[in-house]
Structure formats: C-alpha cells, structure tokens
Tab-separated table of C-alpha atoms in Angstrom:
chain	number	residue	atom	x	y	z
A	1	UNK	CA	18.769	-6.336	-10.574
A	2	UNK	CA	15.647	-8.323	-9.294
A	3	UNK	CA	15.283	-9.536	-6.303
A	4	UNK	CA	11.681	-11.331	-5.213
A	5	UNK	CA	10.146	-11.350	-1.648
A	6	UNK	CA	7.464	-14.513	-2.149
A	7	UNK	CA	4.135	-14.177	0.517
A	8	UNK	CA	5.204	-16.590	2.225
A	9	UNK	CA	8.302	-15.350	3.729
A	10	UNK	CA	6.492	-12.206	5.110
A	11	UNK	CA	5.935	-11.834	8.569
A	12	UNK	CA	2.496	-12.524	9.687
A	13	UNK	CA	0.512	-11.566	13.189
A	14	UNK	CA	-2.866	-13.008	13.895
A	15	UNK	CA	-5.221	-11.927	16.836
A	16	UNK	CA	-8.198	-13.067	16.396
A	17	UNK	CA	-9.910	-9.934	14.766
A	18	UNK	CA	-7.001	-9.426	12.984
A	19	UNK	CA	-4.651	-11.808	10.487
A	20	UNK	CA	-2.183	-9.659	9.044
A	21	UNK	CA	1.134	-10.392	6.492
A	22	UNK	CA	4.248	-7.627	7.039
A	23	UNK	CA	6.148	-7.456	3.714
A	24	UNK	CA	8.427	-5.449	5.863
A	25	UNK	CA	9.604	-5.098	9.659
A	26	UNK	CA	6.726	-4.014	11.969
A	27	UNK	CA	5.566	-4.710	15.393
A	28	UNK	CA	6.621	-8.288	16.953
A	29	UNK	CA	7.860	-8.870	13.318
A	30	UNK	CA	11.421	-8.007	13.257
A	31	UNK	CA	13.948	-8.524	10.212
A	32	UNK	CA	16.946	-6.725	9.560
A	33	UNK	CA	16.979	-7.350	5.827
A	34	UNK	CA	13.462	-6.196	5.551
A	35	UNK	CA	13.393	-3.112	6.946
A	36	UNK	CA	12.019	-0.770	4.208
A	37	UNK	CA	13.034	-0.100	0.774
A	38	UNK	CA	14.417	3.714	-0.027
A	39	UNK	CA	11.539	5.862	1.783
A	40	UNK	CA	9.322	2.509	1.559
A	41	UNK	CA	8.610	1.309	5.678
A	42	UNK	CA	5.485	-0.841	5.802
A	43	UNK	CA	3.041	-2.658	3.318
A	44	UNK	CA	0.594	-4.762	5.686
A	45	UNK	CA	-1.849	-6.638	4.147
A	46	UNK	CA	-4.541	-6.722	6.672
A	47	UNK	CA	-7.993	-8.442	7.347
A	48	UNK	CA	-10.021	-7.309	9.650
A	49	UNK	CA	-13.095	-8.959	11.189
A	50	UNK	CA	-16.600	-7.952	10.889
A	51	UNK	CA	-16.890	-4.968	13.896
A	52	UNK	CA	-13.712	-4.573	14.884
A	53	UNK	CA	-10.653	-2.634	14.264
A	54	UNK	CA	-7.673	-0.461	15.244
A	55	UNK	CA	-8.758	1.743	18.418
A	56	UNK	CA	-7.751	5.329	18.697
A	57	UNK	CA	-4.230	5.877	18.660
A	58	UNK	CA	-1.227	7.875	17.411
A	59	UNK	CA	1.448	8.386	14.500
A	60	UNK	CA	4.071	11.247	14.021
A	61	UNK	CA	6.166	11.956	10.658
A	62	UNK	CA	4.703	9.110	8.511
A	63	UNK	CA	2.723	9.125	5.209
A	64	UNK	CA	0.150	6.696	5.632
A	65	UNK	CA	-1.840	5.324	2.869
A	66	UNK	CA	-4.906	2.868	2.595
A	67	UNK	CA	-5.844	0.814	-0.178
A	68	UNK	CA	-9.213	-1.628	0.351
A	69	UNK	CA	-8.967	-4.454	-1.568
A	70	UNK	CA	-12.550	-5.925	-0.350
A	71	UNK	CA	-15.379	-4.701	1.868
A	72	UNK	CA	-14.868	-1.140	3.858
A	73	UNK	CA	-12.921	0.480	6.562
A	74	UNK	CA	-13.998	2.998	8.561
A	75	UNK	CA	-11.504	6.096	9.740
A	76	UNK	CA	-11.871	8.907	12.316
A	77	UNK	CA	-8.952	11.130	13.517
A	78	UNK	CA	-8.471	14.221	15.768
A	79	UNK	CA	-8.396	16.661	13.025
A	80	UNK	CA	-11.817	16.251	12.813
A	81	UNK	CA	-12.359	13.753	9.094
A	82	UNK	CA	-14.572	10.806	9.231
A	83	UNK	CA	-15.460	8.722	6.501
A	84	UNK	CA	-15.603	4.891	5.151
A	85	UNK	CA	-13.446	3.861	2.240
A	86	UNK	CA	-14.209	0.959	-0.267
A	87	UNK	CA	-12.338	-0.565	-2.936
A	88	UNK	CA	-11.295	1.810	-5.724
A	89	UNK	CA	-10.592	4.671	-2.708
A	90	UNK	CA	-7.377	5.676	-1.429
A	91	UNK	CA	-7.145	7.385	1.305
A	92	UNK	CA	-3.800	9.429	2.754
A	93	UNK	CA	-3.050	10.305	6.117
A	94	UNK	CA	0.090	12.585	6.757
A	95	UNK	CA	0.946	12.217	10.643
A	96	UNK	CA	3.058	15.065	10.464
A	97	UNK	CA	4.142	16.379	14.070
A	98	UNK	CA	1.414	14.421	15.608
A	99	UNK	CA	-2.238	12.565	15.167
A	100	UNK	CA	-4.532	9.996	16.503
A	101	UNK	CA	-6.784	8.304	15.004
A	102	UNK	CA	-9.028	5.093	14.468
A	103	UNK	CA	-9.908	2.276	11.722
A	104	UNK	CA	-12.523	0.175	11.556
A	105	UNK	CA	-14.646	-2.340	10.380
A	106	UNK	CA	-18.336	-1.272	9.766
A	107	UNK	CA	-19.526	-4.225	8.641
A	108	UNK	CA	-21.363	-7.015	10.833
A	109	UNK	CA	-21.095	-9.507	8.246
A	110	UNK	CA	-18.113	-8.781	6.059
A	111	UNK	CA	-14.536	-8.784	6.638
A	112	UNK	CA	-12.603	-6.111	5.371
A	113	UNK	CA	-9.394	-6.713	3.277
A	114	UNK	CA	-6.606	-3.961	2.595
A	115	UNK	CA	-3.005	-3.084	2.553
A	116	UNK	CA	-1.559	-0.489	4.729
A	117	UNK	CA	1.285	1.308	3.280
A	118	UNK	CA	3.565	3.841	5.276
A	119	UNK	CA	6.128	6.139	3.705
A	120	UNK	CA	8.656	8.478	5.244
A	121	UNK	CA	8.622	11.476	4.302
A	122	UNK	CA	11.108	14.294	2.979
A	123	UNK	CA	9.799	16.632	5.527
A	124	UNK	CA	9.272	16.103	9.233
A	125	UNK	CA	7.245	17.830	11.643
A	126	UNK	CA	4.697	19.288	8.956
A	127	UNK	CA	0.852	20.188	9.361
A	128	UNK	CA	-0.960	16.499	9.910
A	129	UNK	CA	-3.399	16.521	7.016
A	130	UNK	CA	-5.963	13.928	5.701
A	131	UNK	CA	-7.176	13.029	1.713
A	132	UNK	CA	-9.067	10.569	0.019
A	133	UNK	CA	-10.197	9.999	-3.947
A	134	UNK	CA	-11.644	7.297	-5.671
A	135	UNK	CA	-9.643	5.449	-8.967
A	136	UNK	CA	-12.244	3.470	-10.274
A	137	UNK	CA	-11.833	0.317	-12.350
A	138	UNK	CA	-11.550	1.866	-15.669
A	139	UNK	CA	-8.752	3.866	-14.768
A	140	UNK	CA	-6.747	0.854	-13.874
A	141	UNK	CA	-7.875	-1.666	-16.315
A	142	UNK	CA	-4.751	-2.787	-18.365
A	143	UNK	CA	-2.991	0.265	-17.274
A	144	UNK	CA	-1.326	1.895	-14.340
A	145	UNK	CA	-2.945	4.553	-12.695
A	146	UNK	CA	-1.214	7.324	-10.658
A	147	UNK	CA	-3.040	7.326	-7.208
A	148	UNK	CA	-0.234	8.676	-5.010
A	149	UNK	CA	2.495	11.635	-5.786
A	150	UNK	CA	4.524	14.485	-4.596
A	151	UNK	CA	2.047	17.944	-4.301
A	152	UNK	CA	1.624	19.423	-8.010
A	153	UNK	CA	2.899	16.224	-9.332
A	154	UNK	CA	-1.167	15.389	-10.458
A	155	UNK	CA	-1.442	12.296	-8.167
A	156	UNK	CA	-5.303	11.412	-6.694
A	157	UNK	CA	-3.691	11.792	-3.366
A	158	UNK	CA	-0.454	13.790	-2.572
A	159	UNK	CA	2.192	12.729	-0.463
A	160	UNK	CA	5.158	14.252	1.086
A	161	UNK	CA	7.943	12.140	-0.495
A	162	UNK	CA	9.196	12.073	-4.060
A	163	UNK	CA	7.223	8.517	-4.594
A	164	UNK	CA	4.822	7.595	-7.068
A	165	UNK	CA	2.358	5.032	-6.322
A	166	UNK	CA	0.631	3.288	-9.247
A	167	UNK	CA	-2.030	0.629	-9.185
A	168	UNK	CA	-3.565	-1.084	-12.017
A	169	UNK	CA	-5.621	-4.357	-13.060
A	170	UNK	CA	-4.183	-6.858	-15.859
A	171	UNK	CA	-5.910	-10.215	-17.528
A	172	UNK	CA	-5.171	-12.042	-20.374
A	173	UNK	CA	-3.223	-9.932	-23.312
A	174	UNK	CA	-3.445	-6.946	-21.001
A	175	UNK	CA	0.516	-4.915	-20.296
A	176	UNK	CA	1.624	-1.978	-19.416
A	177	UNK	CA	5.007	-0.772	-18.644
A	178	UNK	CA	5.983	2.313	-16.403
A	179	UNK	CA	10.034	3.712	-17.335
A	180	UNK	CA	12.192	4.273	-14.457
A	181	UNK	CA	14.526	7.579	-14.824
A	182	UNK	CA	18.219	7.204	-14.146
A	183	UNK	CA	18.842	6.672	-10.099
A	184	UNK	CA	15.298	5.662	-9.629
A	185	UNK	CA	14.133	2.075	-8.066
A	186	UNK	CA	10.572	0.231	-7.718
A	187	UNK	CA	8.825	-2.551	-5.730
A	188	UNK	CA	5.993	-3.870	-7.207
A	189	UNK	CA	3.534	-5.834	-5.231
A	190	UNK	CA	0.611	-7.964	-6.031
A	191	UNK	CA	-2.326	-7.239	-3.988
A	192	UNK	CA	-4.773	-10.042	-5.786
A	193	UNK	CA	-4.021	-12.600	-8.411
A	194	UNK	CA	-0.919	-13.374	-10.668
A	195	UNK	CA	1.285	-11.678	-13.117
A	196	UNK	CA	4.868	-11.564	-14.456
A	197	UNK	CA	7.229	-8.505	-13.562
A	198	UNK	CA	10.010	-8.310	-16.120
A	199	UNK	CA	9.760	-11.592	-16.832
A	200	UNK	CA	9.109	-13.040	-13.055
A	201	UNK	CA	5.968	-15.177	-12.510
A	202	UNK	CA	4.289	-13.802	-9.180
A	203	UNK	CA	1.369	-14.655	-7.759
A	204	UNK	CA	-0.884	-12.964	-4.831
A	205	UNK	CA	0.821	-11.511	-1.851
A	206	UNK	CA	4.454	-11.620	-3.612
A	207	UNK	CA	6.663	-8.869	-4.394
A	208	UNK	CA	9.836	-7.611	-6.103
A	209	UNK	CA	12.930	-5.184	-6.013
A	210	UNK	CA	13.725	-3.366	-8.922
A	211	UNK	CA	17.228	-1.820	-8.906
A	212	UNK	CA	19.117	-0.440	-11.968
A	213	UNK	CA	16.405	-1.289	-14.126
A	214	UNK	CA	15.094	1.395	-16.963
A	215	UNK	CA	11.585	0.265	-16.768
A	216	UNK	CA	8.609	-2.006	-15.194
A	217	UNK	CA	7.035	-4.611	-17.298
A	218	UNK	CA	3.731	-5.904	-16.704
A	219	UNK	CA	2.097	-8.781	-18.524
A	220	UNK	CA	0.591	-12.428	-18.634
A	221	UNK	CA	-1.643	-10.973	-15.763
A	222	UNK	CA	-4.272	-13.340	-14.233
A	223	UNK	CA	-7.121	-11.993	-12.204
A	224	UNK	CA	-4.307	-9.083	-11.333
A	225	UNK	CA	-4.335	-6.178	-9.242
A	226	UNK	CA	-0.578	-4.878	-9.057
A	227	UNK	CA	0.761	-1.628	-6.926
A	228	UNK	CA	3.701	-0.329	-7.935
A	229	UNK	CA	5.875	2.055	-6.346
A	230	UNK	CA	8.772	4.362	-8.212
A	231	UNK	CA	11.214	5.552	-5.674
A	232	UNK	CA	14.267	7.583	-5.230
C-alpha cells in the first residue's frame, strides 16, 4: 500500500527568522493522523534566517539528525562539540537521558535550508552522544547512499533504532531501487526537486508511505534529492 502526504498539507510555523513545514505533529502543529510513522516522529523542513537560530535548549531520549540542504548551520551542545555543517554533512545527535544544545545560522547573508529529522529510539536513557560525516555528491548520484544505521550496521552516522536512512540524487535516466525485507516499511521524502516513487509523481516537499511493499523504486527524477527511510 501507498499512501502520499503532498507539501502542502504539512503543517507549517513561521516567525519571522524562521518558516518551517512539519511533515508530522510538532509544536502548535497538532494532527492525530500524523503523528509519526513506526519509530519515525519529526521531519521539519526548516529555513532559517541569516544570524539567527534555535537558542540553547534541551532534548531527552530522541535521535536527532540534520541534513543541510543549502547554506550552513551552526551546533554547540553541553557535551562539549561545536562545529558548522554544510550540505553533503549529516550530523547525529543522540539526547539520550538528557542534553542542551544550540543551532544556528552563521551566515549574515545566506539563509540556511535543512530538514530536521527525530527518531525514537530502541533504548532510553543511554549516554547523550554527538556524530557527524560528510556523503558527498558522488556517493549519492543515481544511487542511494546509507548515511544513517543501527551501530555496526556501516552507516556514516549510527543511530540507536533499527532504521536506515538513505539519501540519494536522481536526473534524467537515473534509478535506483532499495528492497524492503518481509515486515519492513519506508517513507520516502523529497527534500529538492521531483521524482516518481513506485510509480507516484512527487515533487519537492512531498512524501509517501510504503507498507507491504517488497521494494522502493526510484526513477524519472528531476533535479532530485530523495531521503528514504527503511523502518521496522
């Protein structure tokens, strides 16, 4: 079964500094069929203005990803990490029993542009721990790349959920398709341009459900840049 979630129909919260698009419930945003998907809470596409950002504060028992999209974002937490991430980098944050920490915006010119995933994890109350790695163009282009996994499971970053995060770009004759093992779901989401999922024509910002399917199908892309996610 497919089941799309168009751009459109996400939830959206603009501040000023701030214009973000909640494919799922989050903050003032509040919809009880959109709540998650398996282990799957949040995937905010935000933009932030030149200079500013999220202040200091705190998360517990959450896998926390970052993805920029365009220009940089800036992070600094209590355990001590600072550094500035740019497209190609993903960064993961595990809250575990407890952290606080900041993003923002270094730019004074630029806006930055990225998606902020959360997962819940298998494990609560764990270490809070911090990792970033850069998968560069050419490991995404007409393919999907492993940027997220399990520990040992050989993913850039590791997370502490069985979830696999892929990303990948796709133009033109460019495919790919990622098999799904017996039991296993996906949502794929489309960060930047177009591209049909198992036949579906989607275009930036949209999204869809895969459940009982045996596999993801990616083609007909258009300027794409695609995340997908294989769940329990």
């Amino acid at each position: 079964m497919i089941t799309t979630r168009l751009s459109d129909a996400r939830g959206r919260a603009n501040f000023g500094w701030l214009d973000s698009r909640h494919t799922f419930s989050f903050g003032e945003y509040y919809d009880a069929a959109h709540m998650g998907f398996g282990p799957l809470r949040v995937i905010n596409e935000d933009r932030v203005r030149p200079g500013q950002g999220f202040g200091t504060h705190g998360h517990r028992d959450m896998e926390i990803l970052s993805y920029v999209l365009e220009g940089e974002l800036a992070h600094r937490d209590d355990m001590g990490n600072g550094s500035t991430i740019r497209p190609g980098d993903v960064q993961r944050m595990s809250a575990g029993r407890g952290v606080r920490h900041s993003e923002n915006n270094p730019s004074r010119d630029e806006r930055v542009h990225f998606l902020q995933i959360w997962i819940e994890p298998d494990k609560r109350g764990i270490d809070p721990g911090y990792e970033q790695a850069h998968v560069g163009p050419e490991a995404k282009r007409g393919k999907l790349a492993l940027i997220a996994a399990p520990a040992g499971a050989g993913g850039a970053v590791r997370i502490q959920q069985d979830a696999r995060v892929h990303a990948g770009l796709f133009d033109g004759d460019e495919h790919a398709t990622l098999a799904l093992a017996p039991g296993r779901r996906a949502y794929v989401h489309v960060a930047r341009g177009a591209i049909e999922v198992n036949g579906t024509p989607l275009g930036a910002g949209d999204a869809v459900k895969l459940v009982g399917e045996r596999e993801v199908r990616l083609a007909r892309g258009q300027g794409a840049e695609v995340l997908v996610f294989d769940l329990p």
